[in-house]
Short mmCIF file of N, CA and C in Angstrom, two decimals:
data_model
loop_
_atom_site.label_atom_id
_atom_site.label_comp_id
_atom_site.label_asym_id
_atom_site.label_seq_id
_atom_site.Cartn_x
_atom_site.Cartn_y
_atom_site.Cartn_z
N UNK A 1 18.79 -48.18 -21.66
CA UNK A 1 20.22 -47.96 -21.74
C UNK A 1 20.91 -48.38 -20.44
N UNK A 2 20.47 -48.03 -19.09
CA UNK A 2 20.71 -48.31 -18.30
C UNK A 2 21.14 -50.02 -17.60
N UNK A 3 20.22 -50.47 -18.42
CA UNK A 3 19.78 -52.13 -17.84
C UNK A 3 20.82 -52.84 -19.26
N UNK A 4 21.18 -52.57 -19.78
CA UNK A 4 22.04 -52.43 -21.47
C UNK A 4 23.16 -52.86 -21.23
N UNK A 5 23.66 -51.13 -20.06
CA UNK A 5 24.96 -51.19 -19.64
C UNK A 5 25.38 -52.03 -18.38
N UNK A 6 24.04 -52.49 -17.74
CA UNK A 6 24.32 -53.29 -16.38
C UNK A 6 24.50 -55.02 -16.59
N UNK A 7 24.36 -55.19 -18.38
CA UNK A 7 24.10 -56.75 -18.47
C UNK A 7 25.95 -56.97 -17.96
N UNK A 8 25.70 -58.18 -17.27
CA UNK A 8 26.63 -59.18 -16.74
C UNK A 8 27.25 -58.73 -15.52
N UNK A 9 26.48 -57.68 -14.65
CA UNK A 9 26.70 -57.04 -13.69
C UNK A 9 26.57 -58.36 -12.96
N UNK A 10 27.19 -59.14 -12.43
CA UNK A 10 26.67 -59.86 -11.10
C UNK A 10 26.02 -59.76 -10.01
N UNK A 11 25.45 -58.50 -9.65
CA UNK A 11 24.65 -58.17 -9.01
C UNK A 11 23.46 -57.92 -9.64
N UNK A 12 22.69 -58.15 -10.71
CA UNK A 12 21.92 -57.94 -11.44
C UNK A 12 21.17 -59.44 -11.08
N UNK A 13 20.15 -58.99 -11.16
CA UNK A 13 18.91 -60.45 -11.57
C UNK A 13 17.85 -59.71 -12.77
N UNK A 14 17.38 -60.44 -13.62
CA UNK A 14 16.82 -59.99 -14.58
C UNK A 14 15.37 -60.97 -14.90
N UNK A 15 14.26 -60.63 -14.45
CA UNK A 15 13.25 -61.46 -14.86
C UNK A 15 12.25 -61.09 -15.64
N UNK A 16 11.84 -62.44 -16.60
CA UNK A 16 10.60 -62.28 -17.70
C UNK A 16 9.55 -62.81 -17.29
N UNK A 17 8.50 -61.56 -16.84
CA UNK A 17 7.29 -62.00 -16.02
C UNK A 17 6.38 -62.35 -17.54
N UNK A 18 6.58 -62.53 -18.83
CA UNK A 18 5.43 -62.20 -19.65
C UNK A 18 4.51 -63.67 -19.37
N UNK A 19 3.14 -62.98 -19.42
CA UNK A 19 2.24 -64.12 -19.66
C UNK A 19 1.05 -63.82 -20.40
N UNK A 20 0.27 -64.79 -20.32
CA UNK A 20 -1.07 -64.28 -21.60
C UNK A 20 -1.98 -65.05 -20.33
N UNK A 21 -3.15 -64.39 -20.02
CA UNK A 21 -4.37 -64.87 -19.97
C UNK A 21 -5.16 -65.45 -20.27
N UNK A 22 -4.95 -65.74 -22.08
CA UNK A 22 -5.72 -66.64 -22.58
C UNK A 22 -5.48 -68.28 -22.70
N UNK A 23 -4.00 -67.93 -21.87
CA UNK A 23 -2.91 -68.94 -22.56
C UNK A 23 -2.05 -69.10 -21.78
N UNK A 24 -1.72 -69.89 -20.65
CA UNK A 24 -0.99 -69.69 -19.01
C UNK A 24 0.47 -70.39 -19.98
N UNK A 25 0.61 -71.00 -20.59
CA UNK A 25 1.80 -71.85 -21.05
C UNK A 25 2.19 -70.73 -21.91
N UNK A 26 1.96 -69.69 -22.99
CA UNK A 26 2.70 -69.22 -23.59
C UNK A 26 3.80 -68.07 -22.84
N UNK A 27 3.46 -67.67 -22.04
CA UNK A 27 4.49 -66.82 -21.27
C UNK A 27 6.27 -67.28 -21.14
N UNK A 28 6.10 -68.31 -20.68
CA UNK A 28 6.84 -70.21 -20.51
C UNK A 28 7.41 -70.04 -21.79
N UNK A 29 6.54 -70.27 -23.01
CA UNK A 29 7.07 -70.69 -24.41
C UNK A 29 7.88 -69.56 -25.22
N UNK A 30 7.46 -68.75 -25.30
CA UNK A 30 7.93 -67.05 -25.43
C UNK A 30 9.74 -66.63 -24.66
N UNK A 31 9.95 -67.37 -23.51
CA UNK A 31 10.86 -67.44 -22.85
C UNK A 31 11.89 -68.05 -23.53
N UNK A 32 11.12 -69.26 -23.65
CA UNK A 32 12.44 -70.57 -24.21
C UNK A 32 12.64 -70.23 -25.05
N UNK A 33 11.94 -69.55 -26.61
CA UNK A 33 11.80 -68.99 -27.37
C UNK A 33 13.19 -67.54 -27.64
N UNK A 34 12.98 -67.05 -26.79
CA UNK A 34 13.85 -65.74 -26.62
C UNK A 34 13.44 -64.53 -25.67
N UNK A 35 14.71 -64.20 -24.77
CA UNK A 35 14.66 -63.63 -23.89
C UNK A 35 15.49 -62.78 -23.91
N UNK A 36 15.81 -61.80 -22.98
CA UNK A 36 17.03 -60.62 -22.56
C UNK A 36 18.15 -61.80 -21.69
N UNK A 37 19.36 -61.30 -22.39
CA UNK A 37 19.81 -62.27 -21.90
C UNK A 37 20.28 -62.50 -20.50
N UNK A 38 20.40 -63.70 -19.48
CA UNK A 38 20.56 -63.74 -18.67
C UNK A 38 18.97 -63.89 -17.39
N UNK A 39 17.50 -63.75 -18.36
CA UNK A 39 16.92 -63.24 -17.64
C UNK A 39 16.34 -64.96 -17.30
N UNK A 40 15.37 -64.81 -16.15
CA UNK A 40 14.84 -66.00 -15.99
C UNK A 40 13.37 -65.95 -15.88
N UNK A 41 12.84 -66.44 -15.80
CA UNK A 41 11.02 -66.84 -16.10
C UNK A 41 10.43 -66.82 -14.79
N UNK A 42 9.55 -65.76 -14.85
CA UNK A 42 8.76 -65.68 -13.06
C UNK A 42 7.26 -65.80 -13.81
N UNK A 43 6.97 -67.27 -14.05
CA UNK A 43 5.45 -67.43 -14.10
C UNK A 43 4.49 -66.91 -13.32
N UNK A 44 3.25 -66.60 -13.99
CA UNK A 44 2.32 -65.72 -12.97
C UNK A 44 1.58 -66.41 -12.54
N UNK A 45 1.23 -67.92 -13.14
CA UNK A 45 0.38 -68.86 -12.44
C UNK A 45 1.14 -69.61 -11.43
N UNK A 46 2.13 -70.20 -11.47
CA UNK A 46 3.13 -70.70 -11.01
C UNK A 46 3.88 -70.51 -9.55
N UNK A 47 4.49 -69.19 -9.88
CA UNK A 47 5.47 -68.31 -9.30
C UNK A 47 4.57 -67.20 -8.57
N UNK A 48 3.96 -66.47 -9.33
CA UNK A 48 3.65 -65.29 -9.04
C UNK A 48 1.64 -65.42 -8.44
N UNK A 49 1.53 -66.56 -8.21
CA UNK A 49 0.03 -66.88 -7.59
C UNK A 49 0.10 -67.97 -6.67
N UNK A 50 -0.51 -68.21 -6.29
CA UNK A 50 -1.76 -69.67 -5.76
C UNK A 50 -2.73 -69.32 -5.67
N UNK A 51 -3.43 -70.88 -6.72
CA UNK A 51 -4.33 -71.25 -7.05
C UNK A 51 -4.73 -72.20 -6.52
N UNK A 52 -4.33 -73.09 -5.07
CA UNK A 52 -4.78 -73.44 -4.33
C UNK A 52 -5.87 -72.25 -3.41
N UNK A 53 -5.40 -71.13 -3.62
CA UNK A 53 -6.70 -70.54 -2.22
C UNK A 53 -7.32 -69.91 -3.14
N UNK A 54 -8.92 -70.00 -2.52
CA UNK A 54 -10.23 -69.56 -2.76
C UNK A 54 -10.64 -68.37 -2.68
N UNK A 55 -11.06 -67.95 -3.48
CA UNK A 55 -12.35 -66.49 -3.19
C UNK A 55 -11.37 -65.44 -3.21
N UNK A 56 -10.09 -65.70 -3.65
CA UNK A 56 -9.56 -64.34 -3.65
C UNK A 56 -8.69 -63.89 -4.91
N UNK A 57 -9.60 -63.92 -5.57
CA UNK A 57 -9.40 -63.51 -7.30
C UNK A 57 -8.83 -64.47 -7.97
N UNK A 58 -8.63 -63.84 -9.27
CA UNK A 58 -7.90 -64.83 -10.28
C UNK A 58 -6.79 -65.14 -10.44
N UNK A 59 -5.77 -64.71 -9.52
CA UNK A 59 -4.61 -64.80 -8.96
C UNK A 59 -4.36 -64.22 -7.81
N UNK A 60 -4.54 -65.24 -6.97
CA UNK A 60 -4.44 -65.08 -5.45
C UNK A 60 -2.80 -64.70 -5.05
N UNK A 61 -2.45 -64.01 -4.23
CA UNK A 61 -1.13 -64.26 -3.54
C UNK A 61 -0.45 -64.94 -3.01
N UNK A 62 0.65 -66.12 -3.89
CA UNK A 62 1.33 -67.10 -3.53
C UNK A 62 1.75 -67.03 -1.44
N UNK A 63 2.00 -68.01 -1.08
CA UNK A 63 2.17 -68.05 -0.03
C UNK A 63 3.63 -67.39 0.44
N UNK A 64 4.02 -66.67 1.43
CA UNK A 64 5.14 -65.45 1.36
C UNK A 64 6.16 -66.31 1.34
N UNK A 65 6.43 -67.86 2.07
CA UNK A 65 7.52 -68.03 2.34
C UNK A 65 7.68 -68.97 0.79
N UNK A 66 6.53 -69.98 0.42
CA UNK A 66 6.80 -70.38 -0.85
C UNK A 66 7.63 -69.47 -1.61
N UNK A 67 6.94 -67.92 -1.68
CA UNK A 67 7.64 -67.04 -3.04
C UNK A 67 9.20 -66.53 -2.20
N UNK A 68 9.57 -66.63 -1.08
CA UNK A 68 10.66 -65.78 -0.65
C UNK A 68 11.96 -67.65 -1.25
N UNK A 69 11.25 -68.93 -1.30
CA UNK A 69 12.28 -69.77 -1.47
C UNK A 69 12.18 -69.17 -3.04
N UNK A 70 11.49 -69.42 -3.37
CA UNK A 70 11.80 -69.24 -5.23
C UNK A 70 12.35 -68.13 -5.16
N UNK A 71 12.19 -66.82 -4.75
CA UNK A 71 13.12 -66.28 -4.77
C UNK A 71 14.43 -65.61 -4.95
N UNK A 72 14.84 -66.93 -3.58
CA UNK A 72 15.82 -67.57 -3.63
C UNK A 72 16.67 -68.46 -5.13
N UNK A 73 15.33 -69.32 -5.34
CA UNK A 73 15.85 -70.20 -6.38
C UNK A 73 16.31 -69.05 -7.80
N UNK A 74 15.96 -68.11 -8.01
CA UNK A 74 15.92 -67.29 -9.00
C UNK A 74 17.75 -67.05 -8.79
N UNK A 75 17.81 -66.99 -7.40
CA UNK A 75 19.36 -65.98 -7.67
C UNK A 75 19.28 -64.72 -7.23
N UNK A 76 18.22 -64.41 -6.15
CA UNK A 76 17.90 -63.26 -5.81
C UNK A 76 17.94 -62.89 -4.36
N UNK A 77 18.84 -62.34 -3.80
CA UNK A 77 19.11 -61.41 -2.26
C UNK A 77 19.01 -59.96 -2.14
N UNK A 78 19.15 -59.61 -0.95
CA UNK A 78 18.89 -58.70 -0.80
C UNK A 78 19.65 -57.61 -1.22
N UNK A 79 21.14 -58.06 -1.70
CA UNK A 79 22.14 -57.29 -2.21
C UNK A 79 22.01 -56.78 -3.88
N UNK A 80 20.89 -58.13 -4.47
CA UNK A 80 21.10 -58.38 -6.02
C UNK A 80 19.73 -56.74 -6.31
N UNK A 81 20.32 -56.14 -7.63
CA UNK A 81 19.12 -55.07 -8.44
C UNK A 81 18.47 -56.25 -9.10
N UNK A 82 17.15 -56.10 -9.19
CA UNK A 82 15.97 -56.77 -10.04
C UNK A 82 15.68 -56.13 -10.86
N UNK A 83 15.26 -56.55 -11.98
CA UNK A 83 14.59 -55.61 -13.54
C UNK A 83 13.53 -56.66 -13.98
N UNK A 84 12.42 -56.31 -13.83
CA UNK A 84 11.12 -57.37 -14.22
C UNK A 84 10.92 -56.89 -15.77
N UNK A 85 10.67 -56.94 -16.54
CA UNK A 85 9.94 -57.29 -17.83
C UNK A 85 8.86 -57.91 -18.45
N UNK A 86 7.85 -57.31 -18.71
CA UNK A 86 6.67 -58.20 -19.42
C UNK A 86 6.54 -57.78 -21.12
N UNK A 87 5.51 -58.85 -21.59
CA UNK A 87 5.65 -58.60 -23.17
C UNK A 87 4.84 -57.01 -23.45
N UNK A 88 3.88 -56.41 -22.49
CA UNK A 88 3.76 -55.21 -22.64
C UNK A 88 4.55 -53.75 -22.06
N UNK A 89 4.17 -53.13 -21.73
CA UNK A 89 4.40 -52.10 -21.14
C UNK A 89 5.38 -51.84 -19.60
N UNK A 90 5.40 -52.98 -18.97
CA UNK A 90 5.18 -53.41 -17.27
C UNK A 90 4.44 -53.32 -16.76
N UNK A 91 2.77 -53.11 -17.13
CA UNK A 91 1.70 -52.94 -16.37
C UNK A 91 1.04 -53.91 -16.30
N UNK A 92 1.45 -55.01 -16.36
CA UNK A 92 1.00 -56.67 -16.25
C UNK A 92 1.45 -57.45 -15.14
N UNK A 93 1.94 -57.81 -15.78
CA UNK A 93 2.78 -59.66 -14.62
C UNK A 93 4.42 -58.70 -14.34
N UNK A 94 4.59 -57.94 -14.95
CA UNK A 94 5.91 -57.50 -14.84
C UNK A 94 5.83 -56.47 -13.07
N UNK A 95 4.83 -55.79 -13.04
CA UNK A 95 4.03 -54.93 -12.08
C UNK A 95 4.10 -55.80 -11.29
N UNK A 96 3.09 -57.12 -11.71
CA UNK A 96 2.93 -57.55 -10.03
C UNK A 96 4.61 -58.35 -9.33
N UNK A 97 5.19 -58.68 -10.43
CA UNK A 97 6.31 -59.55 -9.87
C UNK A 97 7.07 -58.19 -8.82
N UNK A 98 7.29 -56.87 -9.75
CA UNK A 98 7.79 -55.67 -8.83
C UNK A 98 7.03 -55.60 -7.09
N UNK A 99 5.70 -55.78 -7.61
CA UNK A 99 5.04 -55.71 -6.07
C UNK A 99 5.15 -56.62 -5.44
N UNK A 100 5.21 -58.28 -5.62
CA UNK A 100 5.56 -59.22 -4.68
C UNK A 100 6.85 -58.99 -3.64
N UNK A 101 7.60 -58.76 -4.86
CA UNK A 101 9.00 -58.62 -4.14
C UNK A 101 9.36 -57.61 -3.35
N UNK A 102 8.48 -56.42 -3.54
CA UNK A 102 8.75 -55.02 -2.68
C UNK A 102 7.72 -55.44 -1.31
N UNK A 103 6.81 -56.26 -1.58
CA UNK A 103 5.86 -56.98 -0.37
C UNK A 103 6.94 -57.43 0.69
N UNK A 104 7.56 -58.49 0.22
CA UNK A 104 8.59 -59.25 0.20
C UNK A 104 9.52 -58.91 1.12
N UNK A 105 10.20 -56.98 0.68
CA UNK A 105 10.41 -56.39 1.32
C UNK A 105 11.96 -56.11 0.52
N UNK A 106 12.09 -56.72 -0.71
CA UNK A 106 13.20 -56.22 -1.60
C UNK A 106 13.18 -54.78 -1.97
N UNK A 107 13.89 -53.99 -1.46
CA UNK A 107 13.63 -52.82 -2.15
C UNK A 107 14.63 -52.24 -3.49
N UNK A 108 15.16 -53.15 -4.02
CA UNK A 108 16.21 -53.08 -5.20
C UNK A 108 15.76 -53.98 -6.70
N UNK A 109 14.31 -53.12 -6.64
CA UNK A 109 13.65 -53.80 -8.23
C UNK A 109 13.47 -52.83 -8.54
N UNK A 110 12.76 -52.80 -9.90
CA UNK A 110 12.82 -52.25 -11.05
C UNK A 110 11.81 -52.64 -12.34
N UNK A 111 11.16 -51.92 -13.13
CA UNK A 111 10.06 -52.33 -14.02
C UNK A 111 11.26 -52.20 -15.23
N UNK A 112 11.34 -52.66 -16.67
CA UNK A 112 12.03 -52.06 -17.73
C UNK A 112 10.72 -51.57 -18.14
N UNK A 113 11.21 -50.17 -18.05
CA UNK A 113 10.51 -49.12 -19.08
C UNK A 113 10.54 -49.08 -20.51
N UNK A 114 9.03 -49.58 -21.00
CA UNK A 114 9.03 -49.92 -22.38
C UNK A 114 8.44 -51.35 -22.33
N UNK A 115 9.30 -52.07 -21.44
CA UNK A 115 9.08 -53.70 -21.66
C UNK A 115 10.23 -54.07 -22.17
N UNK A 116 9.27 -55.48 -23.20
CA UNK A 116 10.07 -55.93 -24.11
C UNK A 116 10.34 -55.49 -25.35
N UNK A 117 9.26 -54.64 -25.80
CA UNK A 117 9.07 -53.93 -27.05
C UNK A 117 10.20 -53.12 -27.00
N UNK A 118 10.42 -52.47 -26.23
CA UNK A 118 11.46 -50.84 -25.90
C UNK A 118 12.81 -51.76 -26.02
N UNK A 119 13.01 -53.04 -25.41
CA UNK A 119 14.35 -53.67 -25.60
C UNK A 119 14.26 -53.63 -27.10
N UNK A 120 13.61 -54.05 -28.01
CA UNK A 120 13.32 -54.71 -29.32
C UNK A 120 13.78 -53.67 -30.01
N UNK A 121 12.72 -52.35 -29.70
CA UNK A 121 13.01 -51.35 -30.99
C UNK A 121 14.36 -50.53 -30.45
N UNK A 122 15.31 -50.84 -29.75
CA UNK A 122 16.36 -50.39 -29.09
C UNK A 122 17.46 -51.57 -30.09
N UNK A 123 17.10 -52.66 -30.37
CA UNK A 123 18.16 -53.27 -31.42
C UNK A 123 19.01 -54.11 -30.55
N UNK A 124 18.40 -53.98 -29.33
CA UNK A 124 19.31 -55.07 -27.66
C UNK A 124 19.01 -56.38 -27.99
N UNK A 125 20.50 -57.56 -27.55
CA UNK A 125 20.12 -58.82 -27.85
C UNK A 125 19.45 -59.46 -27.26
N UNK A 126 18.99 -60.28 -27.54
CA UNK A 126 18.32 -61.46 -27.23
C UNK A 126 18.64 -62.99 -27.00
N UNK A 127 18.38 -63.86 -26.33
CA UNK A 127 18.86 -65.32 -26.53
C UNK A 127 17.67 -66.15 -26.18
N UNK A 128 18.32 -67.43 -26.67
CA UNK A 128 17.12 -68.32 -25.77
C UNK A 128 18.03 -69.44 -24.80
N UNK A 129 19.44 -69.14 -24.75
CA UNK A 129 20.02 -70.15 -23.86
C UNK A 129 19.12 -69.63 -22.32
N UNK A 130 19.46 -70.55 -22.11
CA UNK A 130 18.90 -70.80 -20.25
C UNK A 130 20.12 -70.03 -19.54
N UNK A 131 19.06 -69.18 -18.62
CA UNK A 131 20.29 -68.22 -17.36
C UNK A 131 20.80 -69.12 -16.42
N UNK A 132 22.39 -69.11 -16.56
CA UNK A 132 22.88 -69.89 -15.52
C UNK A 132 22.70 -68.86 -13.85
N UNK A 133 21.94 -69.82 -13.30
CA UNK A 133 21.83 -68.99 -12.00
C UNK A 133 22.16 -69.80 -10.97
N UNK A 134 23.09 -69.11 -9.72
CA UNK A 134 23.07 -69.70 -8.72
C UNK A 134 22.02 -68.97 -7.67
N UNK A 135 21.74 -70.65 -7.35
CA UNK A 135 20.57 -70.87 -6.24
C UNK A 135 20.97 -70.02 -4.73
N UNK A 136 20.15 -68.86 -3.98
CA UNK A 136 20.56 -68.93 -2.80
C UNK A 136 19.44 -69.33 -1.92
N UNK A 137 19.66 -69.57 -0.24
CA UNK A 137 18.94 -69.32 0.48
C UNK A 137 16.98 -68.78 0.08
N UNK A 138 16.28 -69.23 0.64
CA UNK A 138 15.29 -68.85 0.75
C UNK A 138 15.48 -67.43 0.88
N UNK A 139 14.82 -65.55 0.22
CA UNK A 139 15.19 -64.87 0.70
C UNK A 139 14.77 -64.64 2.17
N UNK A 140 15.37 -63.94 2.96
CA UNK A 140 15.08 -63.68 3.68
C UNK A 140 14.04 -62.53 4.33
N UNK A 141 12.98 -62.65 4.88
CA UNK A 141 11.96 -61.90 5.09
C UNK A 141 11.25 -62.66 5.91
N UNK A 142 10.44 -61.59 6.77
CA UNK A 142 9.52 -62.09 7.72
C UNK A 142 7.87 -62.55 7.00
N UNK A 143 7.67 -62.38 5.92
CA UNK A 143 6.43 -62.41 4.99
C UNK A 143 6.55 -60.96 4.16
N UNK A 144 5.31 -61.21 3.87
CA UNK A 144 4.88 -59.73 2.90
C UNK A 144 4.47 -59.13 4.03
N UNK A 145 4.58 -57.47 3.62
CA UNK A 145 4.20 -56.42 4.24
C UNK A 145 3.22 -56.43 3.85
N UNK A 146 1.89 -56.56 5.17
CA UNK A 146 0.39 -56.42 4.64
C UNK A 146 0.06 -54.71 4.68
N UNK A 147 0.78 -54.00 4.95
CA UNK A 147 0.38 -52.44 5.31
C UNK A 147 0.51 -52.14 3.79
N UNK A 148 1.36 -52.87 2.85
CA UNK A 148 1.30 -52.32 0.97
C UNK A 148 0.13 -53.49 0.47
N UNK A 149 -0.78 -53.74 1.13
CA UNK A 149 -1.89 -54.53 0.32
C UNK A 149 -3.21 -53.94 0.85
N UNK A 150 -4.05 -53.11 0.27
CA UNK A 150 -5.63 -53.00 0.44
C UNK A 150 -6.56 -53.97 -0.26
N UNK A 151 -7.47 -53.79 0.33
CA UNK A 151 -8.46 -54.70 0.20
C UNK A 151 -9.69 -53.25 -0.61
N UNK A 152 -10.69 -54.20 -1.39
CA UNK A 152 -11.71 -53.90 -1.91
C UNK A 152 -12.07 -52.65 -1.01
N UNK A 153 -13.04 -52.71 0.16
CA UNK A 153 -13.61 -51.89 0.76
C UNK A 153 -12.53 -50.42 1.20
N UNK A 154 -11.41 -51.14 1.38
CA UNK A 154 -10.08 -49.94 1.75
C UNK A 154 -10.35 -48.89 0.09
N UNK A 155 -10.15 -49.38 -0.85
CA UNK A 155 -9.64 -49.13 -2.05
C UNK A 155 -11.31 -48.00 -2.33
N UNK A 156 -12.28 -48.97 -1.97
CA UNK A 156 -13.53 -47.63 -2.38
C UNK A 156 -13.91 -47.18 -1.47
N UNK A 157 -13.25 -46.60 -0.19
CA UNK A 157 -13.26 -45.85 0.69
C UNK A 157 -12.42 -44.53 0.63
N UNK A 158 -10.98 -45.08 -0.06
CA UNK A 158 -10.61 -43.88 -0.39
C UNK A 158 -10.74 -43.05 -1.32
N UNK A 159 -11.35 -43.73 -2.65
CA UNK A 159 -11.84 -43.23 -3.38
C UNK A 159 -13.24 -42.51 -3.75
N UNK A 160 -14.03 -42.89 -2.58
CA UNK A 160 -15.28 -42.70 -2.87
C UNK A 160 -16.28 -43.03 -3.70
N UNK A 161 -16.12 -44.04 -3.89
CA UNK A 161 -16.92 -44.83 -4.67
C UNK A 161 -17.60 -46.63 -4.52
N UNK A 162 -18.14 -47.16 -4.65
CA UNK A 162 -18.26 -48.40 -4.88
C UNK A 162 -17.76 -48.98 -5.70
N UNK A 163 -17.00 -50.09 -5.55
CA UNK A 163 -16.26 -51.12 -6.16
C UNK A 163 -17.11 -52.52 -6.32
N UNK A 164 -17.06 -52.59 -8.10
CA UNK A 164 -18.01 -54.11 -8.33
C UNK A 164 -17.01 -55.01 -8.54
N UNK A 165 -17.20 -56.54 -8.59
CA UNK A 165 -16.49 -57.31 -8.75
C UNK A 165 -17.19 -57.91 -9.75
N UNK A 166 -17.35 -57.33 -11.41
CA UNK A 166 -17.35 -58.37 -12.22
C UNK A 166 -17.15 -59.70 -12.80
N UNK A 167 -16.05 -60.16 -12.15
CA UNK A 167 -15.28 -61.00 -12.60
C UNK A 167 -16.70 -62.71 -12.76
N UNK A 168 -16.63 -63.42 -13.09
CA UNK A 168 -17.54 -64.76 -13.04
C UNK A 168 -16.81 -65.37 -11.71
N UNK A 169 -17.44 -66.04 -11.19
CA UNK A 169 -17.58 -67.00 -10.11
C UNK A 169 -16.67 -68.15 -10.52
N UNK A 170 -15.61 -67.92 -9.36
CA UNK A 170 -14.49 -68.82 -9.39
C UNK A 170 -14.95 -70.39 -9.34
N UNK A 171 -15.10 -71.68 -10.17
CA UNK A 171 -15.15 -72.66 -9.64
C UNK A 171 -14.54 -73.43 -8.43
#
């Protein structure tokens, strides 16, 4: 209701983090397809990674100043509220886009609670025109805050436990 009553707020930025894992292009297609309106597309391979660096998972952390220009390119300062969205819950690509940007050092984001589903069964429109956005500045920030990022050994230290890394061996 909140994000409902804020559409065409000009201070609003609105992004659709959805992506699929099985399927890096449908996130992309789903967009063009239909969106909340106004919102714009924060790919997770793209936008929200590099996959240029090694050994550090399956989506590494884009480089700070790369993600602070896109950012930028989104239409996003330090003045603008953010509302991320993914096709589930926000506990996906929608999550991490919230955490880049609070890295980042934006502190005016936001998950939509529910997602996209909660927009859906709420009867809220939809479009597939393209968000007219103006471009600003690279945001501004010194990098990500590394004091909001743990590492493996941090993470099963506080927990007490050992941490495996299932995952297969990155080519």
């Amino acid at each position: 209701e909140d994000l409902a009553a804020a559409m065409g707020d000009p201070a609003l930025r609105v992004l659709d983090a959805r992506a699929t894992l099985a399927d890096p292009a449908a996130g992309r297609a789903a967009h063009a397809a239909s969106h909340l309106p106004g919102a714009v597309h924060a790919d997770l391979d793209r936008d929200l990674s590099d996959h240029s660096v090694r050994g550090q998972g399956r989506h590494p952390l884009p480089d700070a100043v790369a993600f602070a220009r896109r950012v930028g390119e989104w239409g996003i300062g330090p003045a603008q509220q953010v509302v991320v969205y993914d096709a589930g819950d926000g506990s996906m690509a929608a999550a991490r886009a919230w955490w880049l940007l609070r890295l980042l050092g934006h502190e005016r984001v936001a998950v939509l609670d529910g997602g996209l589903a909660a927009w859906r069964a709420a009867g809220r429109a939809e479009t597939a025109d393209a968000a007219p956005t103006v471009p600003l500045p690279p945001y501004p920030s010194a990098g990500f805050d590394g004091s909001r990022i743990a590492g493996a050994a941090e993470v099963a230290s506080r927990l007490g436990v050992n941490v495996v890394d299932v995952k297969p061996a990155q080519s």
